[in-house]
PDB file of N, CA and C in Angstrom:
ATOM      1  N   UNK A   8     -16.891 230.820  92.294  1.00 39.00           N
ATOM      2  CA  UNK A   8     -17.940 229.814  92.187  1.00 39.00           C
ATOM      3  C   UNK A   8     -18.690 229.793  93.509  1.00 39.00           C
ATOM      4  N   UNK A   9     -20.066 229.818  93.289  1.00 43.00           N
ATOM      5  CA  UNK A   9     -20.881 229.867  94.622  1.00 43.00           C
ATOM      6  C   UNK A   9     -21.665 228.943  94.794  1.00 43.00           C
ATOM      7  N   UNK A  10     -21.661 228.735  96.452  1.00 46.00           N
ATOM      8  CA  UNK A  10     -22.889 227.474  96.435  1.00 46.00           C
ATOM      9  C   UNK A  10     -23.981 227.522  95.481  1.00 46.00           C
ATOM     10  N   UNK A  11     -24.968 226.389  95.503  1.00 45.00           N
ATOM     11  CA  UNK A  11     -26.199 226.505  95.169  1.00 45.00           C
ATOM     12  C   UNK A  11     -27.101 226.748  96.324  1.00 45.00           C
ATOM     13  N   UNK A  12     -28.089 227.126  96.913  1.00 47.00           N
ATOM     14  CA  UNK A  12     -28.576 227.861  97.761  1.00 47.00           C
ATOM     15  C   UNK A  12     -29.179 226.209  98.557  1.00 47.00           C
ATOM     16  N   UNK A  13     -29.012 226.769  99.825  1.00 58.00           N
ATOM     17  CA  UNK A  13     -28.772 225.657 101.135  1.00 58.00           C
ATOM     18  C   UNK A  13     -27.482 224.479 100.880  1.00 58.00           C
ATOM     19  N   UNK A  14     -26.634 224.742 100.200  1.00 62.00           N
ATOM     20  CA  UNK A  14     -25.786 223.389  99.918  1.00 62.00           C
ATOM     21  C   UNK A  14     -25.294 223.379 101.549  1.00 62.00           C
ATOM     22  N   UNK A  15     -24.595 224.536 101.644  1.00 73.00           N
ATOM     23  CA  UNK A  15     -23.887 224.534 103.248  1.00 73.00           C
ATOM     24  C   UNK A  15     -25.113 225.306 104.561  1.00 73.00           C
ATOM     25  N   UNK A  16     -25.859 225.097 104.307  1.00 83.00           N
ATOM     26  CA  UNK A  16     -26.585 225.420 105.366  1.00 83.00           C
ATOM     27  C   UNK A  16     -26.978 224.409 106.522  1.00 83.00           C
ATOM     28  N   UNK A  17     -27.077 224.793 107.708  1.00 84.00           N
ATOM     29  CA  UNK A  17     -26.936 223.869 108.968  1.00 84.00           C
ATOM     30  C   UNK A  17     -28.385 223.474 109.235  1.00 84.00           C
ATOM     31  N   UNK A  18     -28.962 222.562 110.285  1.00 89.00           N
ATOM     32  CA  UNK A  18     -30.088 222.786 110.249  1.00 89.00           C
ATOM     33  C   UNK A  18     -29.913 222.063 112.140  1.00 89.00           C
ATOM     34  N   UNK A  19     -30.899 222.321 112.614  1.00 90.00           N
ATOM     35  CA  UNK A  19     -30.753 221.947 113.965  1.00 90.00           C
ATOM     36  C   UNK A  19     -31.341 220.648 114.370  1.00 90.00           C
ATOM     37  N   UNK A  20     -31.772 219.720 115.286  1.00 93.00           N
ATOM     38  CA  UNK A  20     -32.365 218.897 115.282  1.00 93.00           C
ATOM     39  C   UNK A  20     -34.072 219.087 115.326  1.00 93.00           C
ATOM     40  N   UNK A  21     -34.058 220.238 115.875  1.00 94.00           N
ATOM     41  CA  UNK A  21     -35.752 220.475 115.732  1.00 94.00           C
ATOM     42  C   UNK A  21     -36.236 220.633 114.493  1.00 94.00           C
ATOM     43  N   UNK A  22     -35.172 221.208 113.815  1.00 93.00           N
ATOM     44  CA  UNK A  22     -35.345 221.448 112.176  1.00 93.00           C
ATOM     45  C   UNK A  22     -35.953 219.970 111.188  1.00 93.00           C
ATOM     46  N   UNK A  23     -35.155 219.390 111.887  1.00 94.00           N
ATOM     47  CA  UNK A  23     -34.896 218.139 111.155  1.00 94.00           C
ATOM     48  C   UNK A  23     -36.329 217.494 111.323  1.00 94.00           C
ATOM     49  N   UNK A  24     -36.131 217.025 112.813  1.00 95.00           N
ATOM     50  CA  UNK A  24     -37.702 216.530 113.220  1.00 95.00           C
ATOM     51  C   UNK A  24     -38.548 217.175 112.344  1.00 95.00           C
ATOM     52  N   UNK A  25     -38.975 218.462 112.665  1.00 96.00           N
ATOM     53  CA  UNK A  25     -40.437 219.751 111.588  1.00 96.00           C
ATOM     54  C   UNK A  25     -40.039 218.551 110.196  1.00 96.00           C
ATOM     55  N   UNK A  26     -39.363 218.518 109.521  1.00 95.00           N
ATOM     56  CA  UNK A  26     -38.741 218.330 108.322  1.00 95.00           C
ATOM     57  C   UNK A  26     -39.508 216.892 107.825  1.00 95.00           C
ATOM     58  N   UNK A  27     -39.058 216.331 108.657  1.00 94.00           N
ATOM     59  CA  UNK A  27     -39.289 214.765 108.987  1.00 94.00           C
ATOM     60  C   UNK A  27     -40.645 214.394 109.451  1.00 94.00           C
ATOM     61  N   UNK A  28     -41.210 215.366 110.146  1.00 95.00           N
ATOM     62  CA  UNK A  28     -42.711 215.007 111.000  1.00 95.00           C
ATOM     63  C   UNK A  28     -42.462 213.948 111.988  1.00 95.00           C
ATOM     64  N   UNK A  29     -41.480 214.010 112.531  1.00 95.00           N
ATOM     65  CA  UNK A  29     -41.013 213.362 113.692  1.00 95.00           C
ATOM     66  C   UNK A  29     -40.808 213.528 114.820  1.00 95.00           C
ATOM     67  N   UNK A  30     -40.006 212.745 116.447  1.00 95.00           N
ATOM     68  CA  UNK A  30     -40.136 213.481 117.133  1.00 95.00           C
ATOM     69  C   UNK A  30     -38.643 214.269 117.096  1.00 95.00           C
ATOM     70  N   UNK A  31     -37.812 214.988 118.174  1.00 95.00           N
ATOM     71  CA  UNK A  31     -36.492 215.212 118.299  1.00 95.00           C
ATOM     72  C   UNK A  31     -35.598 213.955 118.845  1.00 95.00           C
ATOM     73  N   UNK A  32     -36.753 213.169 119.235  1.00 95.00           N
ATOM     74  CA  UNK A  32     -35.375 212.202 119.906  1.00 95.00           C
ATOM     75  C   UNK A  32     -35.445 211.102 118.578  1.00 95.00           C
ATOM     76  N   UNK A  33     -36.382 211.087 117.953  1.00 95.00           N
ATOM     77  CA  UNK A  33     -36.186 209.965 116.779  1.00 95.00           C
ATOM     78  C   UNK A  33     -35.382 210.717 115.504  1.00 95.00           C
ATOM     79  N   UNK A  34     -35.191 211.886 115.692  1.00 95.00           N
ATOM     80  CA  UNK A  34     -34.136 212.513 114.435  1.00 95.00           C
ATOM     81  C   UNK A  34     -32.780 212.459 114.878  1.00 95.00           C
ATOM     82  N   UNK A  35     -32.647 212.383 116.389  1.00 93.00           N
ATOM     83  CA  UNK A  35     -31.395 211.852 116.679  1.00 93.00           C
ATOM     84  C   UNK A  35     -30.807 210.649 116.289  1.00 93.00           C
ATOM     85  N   UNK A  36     -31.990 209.808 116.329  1.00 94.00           N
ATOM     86  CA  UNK A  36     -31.509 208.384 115.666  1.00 94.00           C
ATOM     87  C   UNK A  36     -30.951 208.162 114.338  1.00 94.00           C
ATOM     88  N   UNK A  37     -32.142 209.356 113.642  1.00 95.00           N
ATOM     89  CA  UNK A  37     -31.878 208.756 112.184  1.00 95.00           C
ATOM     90  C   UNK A  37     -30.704 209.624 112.121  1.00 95.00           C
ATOM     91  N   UNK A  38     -30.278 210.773 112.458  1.00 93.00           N
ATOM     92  CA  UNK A  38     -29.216 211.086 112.105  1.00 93.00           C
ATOM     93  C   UNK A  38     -27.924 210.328 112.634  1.00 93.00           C
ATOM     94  N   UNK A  39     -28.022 209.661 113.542  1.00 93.00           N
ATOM     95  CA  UNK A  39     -26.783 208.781 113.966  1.00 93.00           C
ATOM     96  C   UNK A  39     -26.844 207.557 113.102  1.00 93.00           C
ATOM     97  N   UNK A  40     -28.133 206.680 112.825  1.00 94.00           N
ATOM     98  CA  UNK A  40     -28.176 205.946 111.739  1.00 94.00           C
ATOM     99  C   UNK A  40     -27.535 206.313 110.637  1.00 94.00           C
ATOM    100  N   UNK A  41     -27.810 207.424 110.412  1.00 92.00           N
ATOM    101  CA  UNK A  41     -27.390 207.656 108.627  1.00 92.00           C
ATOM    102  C   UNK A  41     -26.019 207.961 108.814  1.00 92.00           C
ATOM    103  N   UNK A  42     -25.275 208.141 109.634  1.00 91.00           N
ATOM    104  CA  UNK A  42     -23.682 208.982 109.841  1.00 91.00           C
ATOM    105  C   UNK A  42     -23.689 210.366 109.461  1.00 91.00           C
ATOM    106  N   UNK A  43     -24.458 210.932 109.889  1.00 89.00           N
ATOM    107  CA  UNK A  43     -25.132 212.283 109.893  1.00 89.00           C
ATOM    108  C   UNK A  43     -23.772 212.994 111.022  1.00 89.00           C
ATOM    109  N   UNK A  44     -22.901 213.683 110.699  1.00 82.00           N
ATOM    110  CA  UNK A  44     -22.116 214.370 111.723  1.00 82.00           C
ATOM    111  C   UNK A  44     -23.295 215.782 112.218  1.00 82.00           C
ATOM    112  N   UNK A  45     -22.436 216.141 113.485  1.00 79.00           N
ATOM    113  CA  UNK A  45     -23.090 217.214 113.454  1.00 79.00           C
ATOM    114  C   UNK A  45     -22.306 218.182 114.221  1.00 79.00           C
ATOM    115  N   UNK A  46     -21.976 219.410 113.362  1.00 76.00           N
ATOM    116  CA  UNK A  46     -21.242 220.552 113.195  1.00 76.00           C
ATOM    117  C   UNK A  46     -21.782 221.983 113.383  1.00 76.00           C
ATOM    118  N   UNK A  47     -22.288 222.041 114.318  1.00 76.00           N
ATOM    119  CA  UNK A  47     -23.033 222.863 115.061  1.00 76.00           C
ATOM    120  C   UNK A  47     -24.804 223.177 113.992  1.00 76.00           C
ATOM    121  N   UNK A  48     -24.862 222.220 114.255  1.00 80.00           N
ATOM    122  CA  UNK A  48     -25.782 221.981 113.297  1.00 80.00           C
ATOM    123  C   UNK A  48     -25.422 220.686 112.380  1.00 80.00           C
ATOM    124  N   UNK A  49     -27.020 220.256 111.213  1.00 82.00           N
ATOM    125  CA  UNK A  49     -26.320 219.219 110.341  1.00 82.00           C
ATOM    126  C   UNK A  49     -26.925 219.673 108.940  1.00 82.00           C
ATOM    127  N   UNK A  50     -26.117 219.207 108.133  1.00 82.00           N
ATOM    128  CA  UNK A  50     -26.009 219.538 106.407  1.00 82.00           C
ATOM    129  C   UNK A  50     -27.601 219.208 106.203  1.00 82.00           C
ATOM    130  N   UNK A  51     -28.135 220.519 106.399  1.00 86.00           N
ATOM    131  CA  UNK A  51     -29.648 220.645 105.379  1.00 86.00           C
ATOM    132  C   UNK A  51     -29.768 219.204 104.054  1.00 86.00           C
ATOM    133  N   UNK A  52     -29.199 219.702 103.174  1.00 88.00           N
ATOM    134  CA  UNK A  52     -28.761 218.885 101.699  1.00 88.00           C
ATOM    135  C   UNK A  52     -29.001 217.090 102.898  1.00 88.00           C
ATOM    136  N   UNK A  53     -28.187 217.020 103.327  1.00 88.00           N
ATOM    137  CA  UNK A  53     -28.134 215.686 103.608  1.00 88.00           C
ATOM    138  C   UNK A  53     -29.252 215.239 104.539  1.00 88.00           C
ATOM    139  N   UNK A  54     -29.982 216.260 105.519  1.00 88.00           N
ATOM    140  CA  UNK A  54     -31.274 215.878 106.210  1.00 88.00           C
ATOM    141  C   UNK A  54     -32.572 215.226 104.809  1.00 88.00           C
ATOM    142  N   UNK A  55     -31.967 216.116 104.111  1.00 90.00           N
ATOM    143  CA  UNK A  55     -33.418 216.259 103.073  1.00 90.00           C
ATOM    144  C   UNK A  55     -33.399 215.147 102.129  1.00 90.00           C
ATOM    145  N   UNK A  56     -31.950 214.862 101.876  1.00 90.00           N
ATOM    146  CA  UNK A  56     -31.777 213.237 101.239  1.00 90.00           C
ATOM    147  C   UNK A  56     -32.188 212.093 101.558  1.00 90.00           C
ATOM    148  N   UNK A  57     -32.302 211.859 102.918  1.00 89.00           N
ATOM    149  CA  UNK A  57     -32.982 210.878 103.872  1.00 89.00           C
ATOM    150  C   UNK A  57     -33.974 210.623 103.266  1.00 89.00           C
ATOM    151  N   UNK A  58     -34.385 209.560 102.548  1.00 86.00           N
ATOM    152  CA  UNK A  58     -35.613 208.234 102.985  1.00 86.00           C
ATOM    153  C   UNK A  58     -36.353 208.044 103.375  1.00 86.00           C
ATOM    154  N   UNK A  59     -37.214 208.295 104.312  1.00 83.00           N
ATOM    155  CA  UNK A  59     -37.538 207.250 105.622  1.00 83.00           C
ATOM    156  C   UNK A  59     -38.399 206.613 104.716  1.00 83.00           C
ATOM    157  N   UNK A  60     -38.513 205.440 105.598  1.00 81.00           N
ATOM    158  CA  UNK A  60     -38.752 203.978 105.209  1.00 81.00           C
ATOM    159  C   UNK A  60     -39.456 203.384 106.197  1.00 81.00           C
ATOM    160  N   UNK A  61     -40.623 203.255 106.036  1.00 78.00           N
ATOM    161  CA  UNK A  61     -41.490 201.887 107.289  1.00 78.00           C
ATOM    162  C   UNK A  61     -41.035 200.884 106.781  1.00 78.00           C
ATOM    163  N   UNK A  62     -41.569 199.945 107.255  1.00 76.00           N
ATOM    164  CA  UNK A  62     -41.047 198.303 107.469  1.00 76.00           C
ATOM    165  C   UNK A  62     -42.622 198.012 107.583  1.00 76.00           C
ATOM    166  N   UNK A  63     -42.835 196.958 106.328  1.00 70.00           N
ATOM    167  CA  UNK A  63     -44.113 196.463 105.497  1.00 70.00           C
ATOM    168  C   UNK A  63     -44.750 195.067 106.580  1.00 70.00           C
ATOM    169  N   UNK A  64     -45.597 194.928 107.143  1.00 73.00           N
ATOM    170  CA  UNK A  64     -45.823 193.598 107.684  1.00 73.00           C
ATOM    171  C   UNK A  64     -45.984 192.974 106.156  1.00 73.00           C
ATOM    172  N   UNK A  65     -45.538 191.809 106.474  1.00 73.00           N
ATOM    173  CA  UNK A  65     -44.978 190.633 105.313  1.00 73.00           C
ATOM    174  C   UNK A  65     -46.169 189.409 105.266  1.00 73.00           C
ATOM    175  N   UNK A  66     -46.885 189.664 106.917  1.00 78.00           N
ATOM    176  CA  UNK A  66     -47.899 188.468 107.069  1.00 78.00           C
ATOM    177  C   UNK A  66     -49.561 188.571 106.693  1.00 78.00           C
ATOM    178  N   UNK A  67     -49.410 189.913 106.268  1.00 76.00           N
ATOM    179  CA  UNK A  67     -50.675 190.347 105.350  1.00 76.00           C
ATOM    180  C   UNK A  67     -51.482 189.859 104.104  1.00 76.00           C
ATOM    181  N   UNK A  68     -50.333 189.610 103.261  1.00 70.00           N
ATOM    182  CA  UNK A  68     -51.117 189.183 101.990  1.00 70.00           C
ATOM    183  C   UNK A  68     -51.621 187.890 101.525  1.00 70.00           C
ATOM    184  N   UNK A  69     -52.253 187.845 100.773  1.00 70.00           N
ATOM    185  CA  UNK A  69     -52.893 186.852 100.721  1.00 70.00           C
ATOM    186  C   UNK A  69     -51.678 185.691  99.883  1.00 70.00           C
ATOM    187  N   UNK A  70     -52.119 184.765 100.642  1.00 62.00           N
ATOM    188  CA  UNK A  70     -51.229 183.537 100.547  1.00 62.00           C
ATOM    189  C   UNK A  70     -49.871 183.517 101.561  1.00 62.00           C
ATOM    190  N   UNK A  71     -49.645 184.113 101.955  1.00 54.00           N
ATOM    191  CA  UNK A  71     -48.497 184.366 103.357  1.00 54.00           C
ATOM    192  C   UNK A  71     -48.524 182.913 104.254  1.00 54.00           C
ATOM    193  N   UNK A  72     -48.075 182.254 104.502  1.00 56.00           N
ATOM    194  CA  UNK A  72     -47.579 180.916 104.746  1.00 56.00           C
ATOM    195  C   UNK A  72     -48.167 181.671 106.818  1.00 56.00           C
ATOM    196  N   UNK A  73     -48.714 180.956 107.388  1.00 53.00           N
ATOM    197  CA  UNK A  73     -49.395 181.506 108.519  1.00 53.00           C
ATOM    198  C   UNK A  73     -48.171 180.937 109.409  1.00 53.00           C
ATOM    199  N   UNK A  74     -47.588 182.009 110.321  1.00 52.00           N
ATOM    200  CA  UNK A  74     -47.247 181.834 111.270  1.00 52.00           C
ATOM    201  C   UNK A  74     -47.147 182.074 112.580  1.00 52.00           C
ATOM    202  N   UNK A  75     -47.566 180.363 113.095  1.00 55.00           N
ATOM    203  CA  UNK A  75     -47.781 180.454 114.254  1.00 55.00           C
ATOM    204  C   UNK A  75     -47.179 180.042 115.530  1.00 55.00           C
ATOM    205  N   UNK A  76     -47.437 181.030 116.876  1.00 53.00           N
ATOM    206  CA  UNK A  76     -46.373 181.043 118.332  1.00 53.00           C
ATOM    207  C   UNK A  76     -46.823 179.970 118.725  1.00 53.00           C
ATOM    208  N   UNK A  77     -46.078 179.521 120.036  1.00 56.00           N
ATOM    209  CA  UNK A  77     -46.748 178.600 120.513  1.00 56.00           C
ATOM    210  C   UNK A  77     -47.875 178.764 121.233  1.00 56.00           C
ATOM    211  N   UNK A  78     -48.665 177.479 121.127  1.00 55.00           N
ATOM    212  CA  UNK A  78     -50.225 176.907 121.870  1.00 55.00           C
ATOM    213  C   UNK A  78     -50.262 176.957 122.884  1.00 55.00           C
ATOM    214  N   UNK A  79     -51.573 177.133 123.332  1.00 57.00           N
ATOM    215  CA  UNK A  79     -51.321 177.211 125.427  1.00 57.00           C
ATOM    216  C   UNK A  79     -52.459 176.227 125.108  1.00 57.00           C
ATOM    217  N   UNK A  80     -52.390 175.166 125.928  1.00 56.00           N
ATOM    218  CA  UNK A  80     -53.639 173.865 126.070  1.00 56.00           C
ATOM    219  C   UNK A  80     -54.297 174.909 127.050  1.00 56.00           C
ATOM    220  N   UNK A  81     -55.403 173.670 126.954  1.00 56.00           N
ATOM    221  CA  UNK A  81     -56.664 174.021 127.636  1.00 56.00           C
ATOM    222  C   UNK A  81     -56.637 174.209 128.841  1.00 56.00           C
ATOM    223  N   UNK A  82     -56.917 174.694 129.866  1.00 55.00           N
ATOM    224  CA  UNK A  82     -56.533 174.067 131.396  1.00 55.00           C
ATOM    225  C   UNK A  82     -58.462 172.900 131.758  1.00 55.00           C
ATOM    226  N   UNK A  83     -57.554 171.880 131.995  1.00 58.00           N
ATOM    227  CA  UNK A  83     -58.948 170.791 132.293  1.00 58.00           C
ATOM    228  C   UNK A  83     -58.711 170.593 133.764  1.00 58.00           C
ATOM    229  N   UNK A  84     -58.591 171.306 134.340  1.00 59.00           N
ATOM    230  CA  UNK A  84     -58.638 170.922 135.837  1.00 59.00           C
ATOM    231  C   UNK A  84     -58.679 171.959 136.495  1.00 59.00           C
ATOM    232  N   UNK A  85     -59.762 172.482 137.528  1.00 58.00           N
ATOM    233  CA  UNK A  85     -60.090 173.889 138.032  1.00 58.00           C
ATOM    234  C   UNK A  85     -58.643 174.050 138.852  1.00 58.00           C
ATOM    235  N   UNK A  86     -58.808 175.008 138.787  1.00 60.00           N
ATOM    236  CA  UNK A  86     -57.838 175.994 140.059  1.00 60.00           C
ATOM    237  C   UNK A  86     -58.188 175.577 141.446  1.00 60.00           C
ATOM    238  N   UNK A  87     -59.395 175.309 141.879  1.00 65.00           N
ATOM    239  CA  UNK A  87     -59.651 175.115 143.101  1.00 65.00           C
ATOM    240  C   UNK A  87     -60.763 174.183 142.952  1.00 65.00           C
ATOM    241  N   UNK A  88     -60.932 173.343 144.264  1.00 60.00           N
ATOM    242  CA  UNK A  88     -61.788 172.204 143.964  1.00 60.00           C
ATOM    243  C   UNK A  88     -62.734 172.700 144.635  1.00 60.00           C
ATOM    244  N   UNK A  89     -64.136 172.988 144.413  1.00 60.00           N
ATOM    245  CA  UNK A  89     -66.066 173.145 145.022  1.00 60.00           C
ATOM    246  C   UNK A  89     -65.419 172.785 146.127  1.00 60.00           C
ATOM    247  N   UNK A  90     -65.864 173.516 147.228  1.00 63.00           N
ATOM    248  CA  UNK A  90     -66.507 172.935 148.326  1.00 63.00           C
ATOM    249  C   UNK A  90     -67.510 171.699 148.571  1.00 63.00           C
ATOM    250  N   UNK A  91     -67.245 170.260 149.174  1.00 65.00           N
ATOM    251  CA  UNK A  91     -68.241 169.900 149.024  1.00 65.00           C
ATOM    252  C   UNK A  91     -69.532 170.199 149.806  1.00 65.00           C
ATOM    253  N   UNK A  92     -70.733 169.733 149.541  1.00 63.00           N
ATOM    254  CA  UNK A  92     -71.785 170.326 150.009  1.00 63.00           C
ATOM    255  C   UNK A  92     -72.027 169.374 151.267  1.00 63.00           C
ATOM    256  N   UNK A  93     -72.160 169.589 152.400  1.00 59.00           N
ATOM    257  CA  UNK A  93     -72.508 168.651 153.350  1.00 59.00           C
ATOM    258  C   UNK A  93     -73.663 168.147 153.527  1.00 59.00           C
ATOM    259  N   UNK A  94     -74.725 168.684 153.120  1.00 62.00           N
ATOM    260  CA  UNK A  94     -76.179 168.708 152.925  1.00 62.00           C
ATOM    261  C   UNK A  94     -76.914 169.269 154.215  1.00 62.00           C
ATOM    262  N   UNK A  95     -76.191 170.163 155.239  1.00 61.00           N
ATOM    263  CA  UNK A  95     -76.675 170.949 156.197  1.00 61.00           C
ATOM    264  C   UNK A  95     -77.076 172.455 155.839  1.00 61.00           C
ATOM    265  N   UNK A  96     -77.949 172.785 156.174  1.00 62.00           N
ATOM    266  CA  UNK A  96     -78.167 174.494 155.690  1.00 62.00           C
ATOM    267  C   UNK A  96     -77.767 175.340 157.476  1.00 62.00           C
TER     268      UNK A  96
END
C-alpha cells in the first residue's frame, strides 16, 4: 500500500510562508499555533490544511452599539499667560 502523493512529504518554512503568502517568521507562528511539529521539515498535508483566518472588525456595521475611550476636556486655560503690554514701544 502506497502513499497518496505528498501525504509524507516535508516542506520547509520558506515553503510554507510561499504557500501561505506570508512572511517566514509569521509561519513560524502559525506552525507553533497549530502544533505543527517539525521533523526536519513539516507535513506538507498538514501546512495545506491550515485556515488562515483574519479577525473581522465587529464595529463596522451598521447598528454596532458605538464604542467609546475616554474624553480628554477641553484645555480652558493657556499654557502660558501674554505678556502684559506695558504700553512702552
Amino acid at each position: 500500500m502506497s502513499d497518496g502523493p505528498g501525504e509524507n512529504e516535508l516542506w520547509t518554512v520558506a515553503q510554507a510562508a510561499t504557500y501561505w503568502g506570508v512572511t517566514e517568521s509569521r509561519a513560524r507562528a502559525i506552525l507553533a499555533n497549530r502544533g505543527i511539529k517539525r521533523v526536519s521539515g513539516y507535513p506538507a498535508d498538514q501546512i495545506q490544511a491550515v485556515e488562515l483566518r483574519q479577525g473581522a472588525r465587529t464595529d463596522l456595521h451598521e447598528g454596532a452599539a458605538a464604542v467609546e475611550g475616554p474624553t480628554q476636556s477641553p484645555t480652558t486655560t493657556p499654557l502660558t499667560q501674554p505678556a502684559e503690554n506695558s504700553g512702552s514701544i
